[in-house]
Coordinates of C-alpha atoms in Angstrom, one line a residue:
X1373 CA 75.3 144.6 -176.3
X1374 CA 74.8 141.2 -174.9
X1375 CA 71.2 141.3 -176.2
X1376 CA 71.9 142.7 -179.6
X1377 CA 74.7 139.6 -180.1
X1378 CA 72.0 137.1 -178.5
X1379 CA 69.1 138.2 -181.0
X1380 CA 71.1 138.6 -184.3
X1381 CA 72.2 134.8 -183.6
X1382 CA 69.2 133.5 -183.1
X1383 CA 68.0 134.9 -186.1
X1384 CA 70.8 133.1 -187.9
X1385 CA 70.2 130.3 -186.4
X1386 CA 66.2 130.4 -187.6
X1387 CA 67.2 131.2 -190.8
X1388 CA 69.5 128.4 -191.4
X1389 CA 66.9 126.0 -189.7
X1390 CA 64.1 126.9 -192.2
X1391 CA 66.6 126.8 -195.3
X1392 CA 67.6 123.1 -194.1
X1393 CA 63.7 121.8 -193.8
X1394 CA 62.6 123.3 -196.6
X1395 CA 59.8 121.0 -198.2
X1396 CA 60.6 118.9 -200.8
X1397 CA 58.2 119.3 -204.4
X1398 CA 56.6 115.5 -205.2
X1399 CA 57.3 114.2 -208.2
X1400 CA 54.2 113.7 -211.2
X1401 CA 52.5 110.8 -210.4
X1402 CA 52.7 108.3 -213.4
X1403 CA 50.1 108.4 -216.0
X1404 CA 47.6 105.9 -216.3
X1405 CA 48.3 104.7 -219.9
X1406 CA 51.1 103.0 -218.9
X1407 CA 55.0 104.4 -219.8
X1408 CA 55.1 106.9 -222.1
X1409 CA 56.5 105.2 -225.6
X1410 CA 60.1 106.3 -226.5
X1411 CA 60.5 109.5 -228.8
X1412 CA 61.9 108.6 -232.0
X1413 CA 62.5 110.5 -235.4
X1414 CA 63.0 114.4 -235.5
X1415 CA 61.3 114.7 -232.2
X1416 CA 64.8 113.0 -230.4
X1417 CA 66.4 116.1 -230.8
X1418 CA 64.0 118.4 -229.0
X1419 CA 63.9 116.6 -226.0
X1420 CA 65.7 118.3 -223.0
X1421 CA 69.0 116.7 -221.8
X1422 CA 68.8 115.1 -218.8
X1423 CA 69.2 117.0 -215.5
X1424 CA 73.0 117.0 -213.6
X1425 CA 73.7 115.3 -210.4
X1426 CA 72.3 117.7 -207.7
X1427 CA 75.3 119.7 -205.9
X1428 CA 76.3 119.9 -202.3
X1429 CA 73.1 122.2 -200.6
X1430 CA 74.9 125.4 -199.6
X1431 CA 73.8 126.9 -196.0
X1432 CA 75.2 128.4 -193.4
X1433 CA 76.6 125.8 -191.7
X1434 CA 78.7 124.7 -195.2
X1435 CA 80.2 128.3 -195.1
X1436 CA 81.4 127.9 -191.8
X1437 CA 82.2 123.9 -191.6
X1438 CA 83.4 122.9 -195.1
X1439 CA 82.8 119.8 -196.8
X1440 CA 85.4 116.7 -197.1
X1441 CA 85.5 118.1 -200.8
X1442 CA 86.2 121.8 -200.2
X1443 CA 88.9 120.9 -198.3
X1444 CA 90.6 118.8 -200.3
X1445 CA 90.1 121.4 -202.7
X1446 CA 91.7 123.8 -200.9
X1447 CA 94.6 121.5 -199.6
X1448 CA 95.5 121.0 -203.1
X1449 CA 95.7 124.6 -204.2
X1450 CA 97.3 125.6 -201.1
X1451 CA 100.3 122.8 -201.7
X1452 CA 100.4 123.8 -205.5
X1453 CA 101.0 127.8 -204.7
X1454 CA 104.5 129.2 -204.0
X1455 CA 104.1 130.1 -200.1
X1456 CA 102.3 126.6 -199.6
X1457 CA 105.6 124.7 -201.3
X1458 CA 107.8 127.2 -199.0
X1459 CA 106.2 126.5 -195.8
X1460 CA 105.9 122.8 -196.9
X1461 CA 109.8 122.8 -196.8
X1462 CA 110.4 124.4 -193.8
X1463 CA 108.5 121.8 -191.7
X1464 CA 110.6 119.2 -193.4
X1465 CA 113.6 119.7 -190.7
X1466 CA 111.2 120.0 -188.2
X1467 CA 109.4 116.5 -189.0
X1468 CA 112.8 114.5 -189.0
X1469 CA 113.9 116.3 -186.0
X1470 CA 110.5 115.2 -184.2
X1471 CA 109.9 111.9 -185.7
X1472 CA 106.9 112.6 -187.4
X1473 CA 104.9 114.6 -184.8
X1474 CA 105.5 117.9 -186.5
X1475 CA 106.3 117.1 -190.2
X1476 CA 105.1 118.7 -193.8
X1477 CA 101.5 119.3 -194.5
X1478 CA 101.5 118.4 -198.6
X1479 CA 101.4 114.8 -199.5
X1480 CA 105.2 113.9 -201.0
X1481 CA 106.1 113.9 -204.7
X1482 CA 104.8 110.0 -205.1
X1483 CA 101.3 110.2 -203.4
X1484 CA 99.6 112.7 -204.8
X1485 CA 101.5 115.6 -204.8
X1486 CA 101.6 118.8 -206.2
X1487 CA 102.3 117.8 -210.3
X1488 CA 102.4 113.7 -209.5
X1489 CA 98.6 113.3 -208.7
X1490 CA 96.2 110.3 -210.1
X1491 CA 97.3 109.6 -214.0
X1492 CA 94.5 111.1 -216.1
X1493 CA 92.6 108.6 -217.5
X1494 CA 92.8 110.2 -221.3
X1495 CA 96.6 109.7 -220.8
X1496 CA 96.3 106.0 -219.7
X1497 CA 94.5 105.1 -223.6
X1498 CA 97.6 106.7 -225.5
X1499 CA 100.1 104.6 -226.2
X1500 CA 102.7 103.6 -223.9
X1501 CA 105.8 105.1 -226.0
X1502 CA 103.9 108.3 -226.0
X1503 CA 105.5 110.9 -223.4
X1504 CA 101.8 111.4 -221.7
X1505 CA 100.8 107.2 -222.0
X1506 CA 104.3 106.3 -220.5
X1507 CA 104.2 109.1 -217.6
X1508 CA 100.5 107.7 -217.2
X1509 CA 101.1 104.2 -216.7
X1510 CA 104.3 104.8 -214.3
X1511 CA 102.0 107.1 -211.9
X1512 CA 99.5 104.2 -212.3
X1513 CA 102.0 101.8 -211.2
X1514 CA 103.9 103.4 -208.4
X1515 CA 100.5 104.7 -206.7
X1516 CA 99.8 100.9 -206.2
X1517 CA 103.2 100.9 -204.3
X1518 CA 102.1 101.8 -200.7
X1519 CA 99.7 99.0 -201.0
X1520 CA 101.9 96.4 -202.1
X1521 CA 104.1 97.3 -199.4
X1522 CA 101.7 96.4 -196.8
X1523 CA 101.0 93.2 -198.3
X1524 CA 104.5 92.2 -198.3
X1525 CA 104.9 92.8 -194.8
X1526 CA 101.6 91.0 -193.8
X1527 CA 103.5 88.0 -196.0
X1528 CA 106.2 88.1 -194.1
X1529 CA 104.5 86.7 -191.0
X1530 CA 103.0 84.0 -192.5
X1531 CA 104.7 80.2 -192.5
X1532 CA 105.4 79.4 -197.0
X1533 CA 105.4 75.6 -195.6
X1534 CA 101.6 75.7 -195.3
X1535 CA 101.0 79.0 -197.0
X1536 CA 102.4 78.0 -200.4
X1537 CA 101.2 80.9 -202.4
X1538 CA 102.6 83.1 -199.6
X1539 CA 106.0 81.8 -201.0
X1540 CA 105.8 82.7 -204.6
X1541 CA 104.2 86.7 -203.6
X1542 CA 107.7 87.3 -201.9
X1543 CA 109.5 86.1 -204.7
X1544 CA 107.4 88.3 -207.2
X1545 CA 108.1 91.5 -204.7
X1546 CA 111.4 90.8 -204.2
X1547 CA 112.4 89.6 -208.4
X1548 CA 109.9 91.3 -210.4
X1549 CA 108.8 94.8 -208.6
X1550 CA 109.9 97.7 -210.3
X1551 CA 109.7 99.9 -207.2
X1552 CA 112.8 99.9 -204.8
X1553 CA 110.6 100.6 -202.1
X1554 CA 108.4 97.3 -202.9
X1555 CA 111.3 95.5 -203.2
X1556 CA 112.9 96.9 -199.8
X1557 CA 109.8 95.5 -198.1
X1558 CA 110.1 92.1 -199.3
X1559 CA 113.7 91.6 -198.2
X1560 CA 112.8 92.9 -195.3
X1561 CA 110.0 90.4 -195.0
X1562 CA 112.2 88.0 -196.2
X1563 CA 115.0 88.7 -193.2
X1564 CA 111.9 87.8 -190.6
X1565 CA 113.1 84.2 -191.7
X1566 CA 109.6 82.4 -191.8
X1567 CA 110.0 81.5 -195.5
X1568 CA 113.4 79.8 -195.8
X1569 CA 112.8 77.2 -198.7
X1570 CA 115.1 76.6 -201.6
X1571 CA 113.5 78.6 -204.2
X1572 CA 113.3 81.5 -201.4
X1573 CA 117.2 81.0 -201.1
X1574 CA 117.5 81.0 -204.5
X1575 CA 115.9 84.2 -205.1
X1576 CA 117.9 85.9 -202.4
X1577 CA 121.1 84.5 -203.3
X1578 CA 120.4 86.4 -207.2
X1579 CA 119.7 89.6 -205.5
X1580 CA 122.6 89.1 -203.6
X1581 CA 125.5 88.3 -206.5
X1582 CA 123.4 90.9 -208.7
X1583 CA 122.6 88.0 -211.3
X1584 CA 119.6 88.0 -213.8
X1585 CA 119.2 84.1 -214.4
X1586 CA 115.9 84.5 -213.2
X1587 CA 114.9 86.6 -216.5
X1588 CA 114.6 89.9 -214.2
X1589 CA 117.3 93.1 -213.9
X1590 CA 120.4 92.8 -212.0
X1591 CA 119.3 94.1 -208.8
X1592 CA 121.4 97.3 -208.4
X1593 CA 120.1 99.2 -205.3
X1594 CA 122.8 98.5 -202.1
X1595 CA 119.7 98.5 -200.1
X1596 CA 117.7 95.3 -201.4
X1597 CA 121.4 93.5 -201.6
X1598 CA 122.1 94.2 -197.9
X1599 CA 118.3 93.0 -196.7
X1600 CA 118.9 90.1 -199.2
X1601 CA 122.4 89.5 -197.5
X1602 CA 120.6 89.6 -194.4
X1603 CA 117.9 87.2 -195.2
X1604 CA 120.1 84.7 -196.6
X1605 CA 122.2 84.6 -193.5
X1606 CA 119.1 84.1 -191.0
X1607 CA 117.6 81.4 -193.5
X1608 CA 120.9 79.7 -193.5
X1609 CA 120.8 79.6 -189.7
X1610 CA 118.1 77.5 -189.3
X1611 CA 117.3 74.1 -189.7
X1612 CA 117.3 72.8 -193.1
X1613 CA 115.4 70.2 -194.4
X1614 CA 117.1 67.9 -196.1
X1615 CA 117.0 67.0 -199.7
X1616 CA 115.3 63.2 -200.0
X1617 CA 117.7 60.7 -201.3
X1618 CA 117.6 59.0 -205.5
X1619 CA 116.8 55.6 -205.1
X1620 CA 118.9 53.5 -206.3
X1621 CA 119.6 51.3 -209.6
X1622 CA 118.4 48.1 -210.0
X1623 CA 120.7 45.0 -210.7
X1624 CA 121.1 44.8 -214.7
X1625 CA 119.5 41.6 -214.5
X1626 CA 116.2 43.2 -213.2
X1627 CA 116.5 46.0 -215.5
X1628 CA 117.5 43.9 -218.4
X1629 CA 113.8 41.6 -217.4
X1630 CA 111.8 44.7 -217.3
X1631 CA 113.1 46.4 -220.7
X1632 CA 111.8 43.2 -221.9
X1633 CA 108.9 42.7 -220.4
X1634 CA 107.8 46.1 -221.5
X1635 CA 109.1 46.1 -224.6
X1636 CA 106.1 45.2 -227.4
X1637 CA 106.3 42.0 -228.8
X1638 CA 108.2 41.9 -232.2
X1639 CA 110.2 45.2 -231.3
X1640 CA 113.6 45.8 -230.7
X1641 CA 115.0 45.7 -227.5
X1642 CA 116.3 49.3 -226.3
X1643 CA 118.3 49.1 -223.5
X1644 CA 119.2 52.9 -223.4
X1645 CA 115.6 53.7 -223.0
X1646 CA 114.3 55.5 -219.5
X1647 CA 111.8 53.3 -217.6
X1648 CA 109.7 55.2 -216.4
X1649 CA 108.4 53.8 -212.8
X1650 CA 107.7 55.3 -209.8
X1651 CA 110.5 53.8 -208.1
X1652 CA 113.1 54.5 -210.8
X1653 CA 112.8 57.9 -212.5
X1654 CA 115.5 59.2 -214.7
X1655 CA 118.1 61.7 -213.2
X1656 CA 118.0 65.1 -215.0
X1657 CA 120.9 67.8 -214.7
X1658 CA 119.0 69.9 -212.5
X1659 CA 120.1 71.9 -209.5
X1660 CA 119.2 70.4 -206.5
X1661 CA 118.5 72.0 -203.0
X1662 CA 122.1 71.5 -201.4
X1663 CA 123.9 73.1 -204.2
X1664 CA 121.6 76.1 -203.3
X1665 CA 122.5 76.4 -200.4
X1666 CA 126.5 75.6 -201.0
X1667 CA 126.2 78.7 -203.4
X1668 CA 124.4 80.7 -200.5
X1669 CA 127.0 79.7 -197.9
X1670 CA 129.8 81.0 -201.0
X1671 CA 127.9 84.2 -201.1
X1672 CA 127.8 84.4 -197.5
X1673 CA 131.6 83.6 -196.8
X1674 CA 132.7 86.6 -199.9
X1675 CA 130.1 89.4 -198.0
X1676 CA 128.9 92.4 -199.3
X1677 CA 130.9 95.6 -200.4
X1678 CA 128.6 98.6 -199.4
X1679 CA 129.4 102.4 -200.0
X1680 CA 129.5 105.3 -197.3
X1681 CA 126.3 106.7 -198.5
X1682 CA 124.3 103.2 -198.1
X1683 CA 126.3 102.3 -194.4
X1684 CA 125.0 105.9 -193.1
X1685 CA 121.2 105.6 -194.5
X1686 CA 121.5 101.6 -192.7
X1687 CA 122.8 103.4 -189.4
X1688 CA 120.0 105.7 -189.5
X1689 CA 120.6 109.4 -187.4
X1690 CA 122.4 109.5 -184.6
X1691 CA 121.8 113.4 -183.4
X1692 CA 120.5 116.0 -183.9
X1693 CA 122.1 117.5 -186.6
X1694 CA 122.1 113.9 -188.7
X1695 CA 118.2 114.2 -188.6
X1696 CA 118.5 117.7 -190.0
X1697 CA 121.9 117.5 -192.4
X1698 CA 121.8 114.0 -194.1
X1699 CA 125.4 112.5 -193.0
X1700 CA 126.6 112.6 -196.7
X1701 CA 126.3 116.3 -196.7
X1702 CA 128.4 116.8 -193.6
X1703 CA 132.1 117.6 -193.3
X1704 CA 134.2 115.2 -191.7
X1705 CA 135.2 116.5 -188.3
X1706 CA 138.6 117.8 -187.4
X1707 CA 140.7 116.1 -185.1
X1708 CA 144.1 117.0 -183.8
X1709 CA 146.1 114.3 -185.8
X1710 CA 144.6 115.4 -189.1
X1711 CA 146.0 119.2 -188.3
X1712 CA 149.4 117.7 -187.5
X1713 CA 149.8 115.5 -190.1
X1714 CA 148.5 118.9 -192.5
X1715 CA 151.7 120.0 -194.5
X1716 CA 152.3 123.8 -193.4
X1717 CA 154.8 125.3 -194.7
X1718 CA 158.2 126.2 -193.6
X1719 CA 159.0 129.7 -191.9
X1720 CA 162.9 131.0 -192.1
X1721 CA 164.7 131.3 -188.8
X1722 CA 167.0 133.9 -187.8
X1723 CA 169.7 132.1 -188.3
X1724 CA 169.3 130.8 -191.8
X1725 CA 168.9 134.7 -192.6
X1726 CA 172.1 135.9 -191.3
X1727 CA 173.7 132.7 -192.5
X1728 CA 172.0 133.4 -196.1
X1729 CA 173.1 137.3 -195.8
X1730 CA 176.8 136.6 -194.6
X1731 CA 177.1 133.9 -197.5
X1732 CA 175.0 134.9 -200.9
X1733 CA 173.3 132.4 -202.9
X1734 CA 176.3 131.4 -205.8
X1735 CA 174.4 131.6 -209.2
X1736 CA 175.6 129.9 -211.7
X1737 CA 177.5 131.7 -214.5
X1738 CA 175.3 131.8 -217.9
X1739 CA 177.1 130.4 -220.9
X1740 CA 178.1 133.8 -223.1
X1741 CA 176.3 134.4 -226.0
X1742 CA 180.0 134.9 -228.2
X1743 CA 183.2 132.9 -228.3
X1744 CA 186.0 135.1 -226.2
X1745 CA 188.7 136.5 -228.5
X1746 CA 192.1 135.3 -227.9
X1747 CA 194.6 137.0 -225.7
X1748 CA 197.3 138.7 -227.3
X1749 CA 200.6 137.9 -226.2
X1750 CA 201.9 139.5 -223.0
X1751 CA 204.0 142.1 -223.5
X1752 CA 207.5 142.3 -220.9
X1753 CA 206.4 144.8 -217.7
X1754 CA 208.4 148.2 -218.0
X1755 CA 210.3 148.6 -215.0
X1756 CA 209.8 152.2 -213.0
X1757 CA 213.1 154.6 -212.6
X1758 CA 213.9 156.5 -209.4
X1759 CA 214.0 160.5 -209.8
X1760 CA 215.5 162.5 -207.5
X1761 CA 212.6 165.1 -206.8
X1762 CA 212.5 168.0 -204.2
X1763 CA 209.3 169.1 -203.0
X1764 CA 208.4 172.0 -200.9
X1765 CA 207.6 171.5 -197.4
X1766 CA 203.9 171.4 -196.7
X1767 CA 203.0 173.4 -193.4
X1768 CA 199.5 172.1 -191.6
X1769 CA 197.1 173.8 -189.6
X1770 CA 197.7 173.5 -185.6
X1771 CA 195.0 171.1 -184.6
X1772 CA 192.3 171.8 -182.2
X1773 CA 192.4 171.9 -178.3
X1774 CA 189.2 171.4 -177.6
X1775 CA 188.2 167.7 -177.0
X1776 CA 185.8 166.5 -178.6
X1777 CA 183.1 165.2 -176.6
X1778 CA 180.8 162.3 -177.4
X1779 CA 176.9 163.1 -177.2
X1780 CA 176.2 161.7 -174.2
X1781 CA 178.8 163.5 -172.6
X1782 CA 177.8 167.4 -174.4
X1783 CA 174.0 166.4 -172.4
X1784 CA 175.5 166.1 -169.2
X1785 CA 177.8 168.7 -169.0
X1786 CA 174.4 170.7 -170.3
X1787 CA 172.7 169.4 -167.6
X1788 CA 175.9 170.3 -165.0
X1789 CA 175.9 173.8 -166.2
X1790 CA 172.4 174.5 -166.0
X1791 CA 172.2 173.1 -162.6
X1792 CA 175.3 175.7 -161.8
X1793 CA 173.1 178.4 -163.0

């Protein structure tokens, strides 16, 4: 048996070698005219079209081993059947309860899952208020979000002092992304508190008061608000710099010398006119760095108003049975006080029953549905007359000698009698 197994492998074996080095054909060699001219006219159309990209060589050891492609392939129609989605969700549980060492085999919804793949690129030239060139461009955008992620966070190590551009990226992820995701990442790069300048502050304090003076949405996700909050407290606790100091005015007589030294000769004198020197610049009504960060501190000092749901996704699981049953789906657990203070109600005693048999309910009297008549006037009572009446006498039966017993008393004497007998 040994041998028969031994031979019939080898000769797979030989096989597969000799399909694997099979010879190769050479192509023509090239004509010695020169290149053949180009075919023009009627003669175009009866030239053959040219030959497809070779495919994958198919041998043994591709039917056994597949290729990066044929799994794929099969991946994708495995996680786009029924029993694939079904067995997909029942290692969800299992991959929160592990932490990721057993979890689902299909990719999620948002990176290339079954129905949410790569836009197709006929979609992507409709137009963008066309269902299939909207859908497009939105799966376009969000696959780019696992990326952008990972650059935020590489940001947020970096110092915005020397790395200036670094400083405007986190403000573009944490303002303009239309992800909450992306945005989650750069507050959270944000809270590592290496960028802390005033338009960083400025930026977190409009997440924070959900304002849109920047141009962008009202940030409305509790998450980005309480990274933001977060940020903003750990920027405010370092040291910042402080905001350089307006020189001051000059005298009026110097400035009323250099208005007219620089005024052209001939010209009228305007002394309301800015000068503007390098020294003496005129002061605009624009926000300066310390009223960003009084308005921070403000924001600070109110604090943030965050809903059950958000407080138990921040705390994270703390069993069990949070990884498997999200906290917002549980019950709340039963305790002794919230029994006792449950209104149950009220069972009758004995003694209300007798005291409610003994003395009935009074109902009160229903108004009649007619006027009573009026009594008629009493009338005077007649008076009875004594008769003198003889009746015969009445003669009773002679009563009974026999006592009557009691039960009790007819079982014993039973019982006495019998035992007599």
């Amino acid at each position: 048996m040994r041998t028969r197994f031994g031979g019939a492998f080898a000769v797979l074996v030989f096989v597969a070698l000799g399909r694997a080095q099979q010879p190769t054909i050479p192509g023509a060699p090239a004509l010695p005219g020169g290149p053949v001219p180009a075919v023009t006219g009627a003669a175009a159309t009866s030239v053959a079209p040219a030959a497809a990209a070779p495919a994958a060589p198919k041998n043994i050891w591709s039917f056994f081993m597949k290729t990066p492609e044929q799994k794929a392939q099969c991946k994708a129609h495995f996680c786009n059947s029924r029993i694939g989605s079904f067995i997909n969700n029942l290692l969800v549980p299992a991959g929160v309860a592990t932490g990721g060492l057993l979890g689902p085999i299909c990719p999620p919804p948002g990176v290339g899952g079954p129905g949410s793949g790569a836009p197709n690129p006929d979609d992507l030239k409709k137009s963008p208020t066309s269902p299939e060139g909207a859908a497009a461009k939105i799966k376009q955008e969000e696959a780019q979000a696992k990326a952008k992620v990972a650059a935020l966070e590489y940001l947020g190590t970096v110092d915005c002092r020397y790395y200036p551009e670094a400083e405007a990226g986190l403000i573009t992820g944490l303002r303009a992304e239309k992800n909450e995701c992306v945005r989650i990442a750069a507050a959270k790069a944000l809270a590592s508190g290496c960028c802390c300048s005033p338009k960083i502050v400025k930026a977190l304090l409009i997440s924070v008061n959900c304002s849109n003076k920047d141009g962008f949405p009202a940030e409305a996700s509790e998450l980005v608000r309480t990274y933001a909050f977060v940020a903003l407290e750990r920027c405010l606790r370092k040291c910042v710099e402080e905001e350089p100091e307006a020189p001051p005015e000059p005298p009026p007589a110097a400035k009323k010398a250099m208005y007219e030294l620089l005024t052209p000769m001939g010209a009228t004198v305007d002394y309301s006119a800015h000068i503007l020197l390098a020294a003496y610049y005129p002061m605009e009504s624009r926000e300066t760095a310390a009223q960003v960060y009084a308005d921070a501190r403000q924001a600070l000092a109110r604090g943030l108003k965050l809903s059950p749901q958000t407080m138990s996704r921040l705390s994270g699981p703390k069993n069990l049975r949070d990884g498997v049953f999200p906290p917002d789906t549980q019950r709340a657990p039963t305790s002794v006080a919230s029994i006792s203070s449950l209104a149950w109600p009220s069972m009758p005693s004995f003694a209300s029953i007798r005291k409610s048999a003994s003395a009935p309910r009074e109902v009160p009297a229903e108004p009649p549905l007619f006027a009573p008549m009026p009594a008629a006037p009493a009338e005077p009572p007649v008076m009875p007359t004594r008769q003198d009446t003889f009746a015969a006498p009445v003669t009773m039966p002679p009563a009974s000698t026999t006592p009557v017993r009691s039960g009790r008393g007819n079982l014993s004497s039973i019982f006495q009698d019998a035992w007599k007998r």
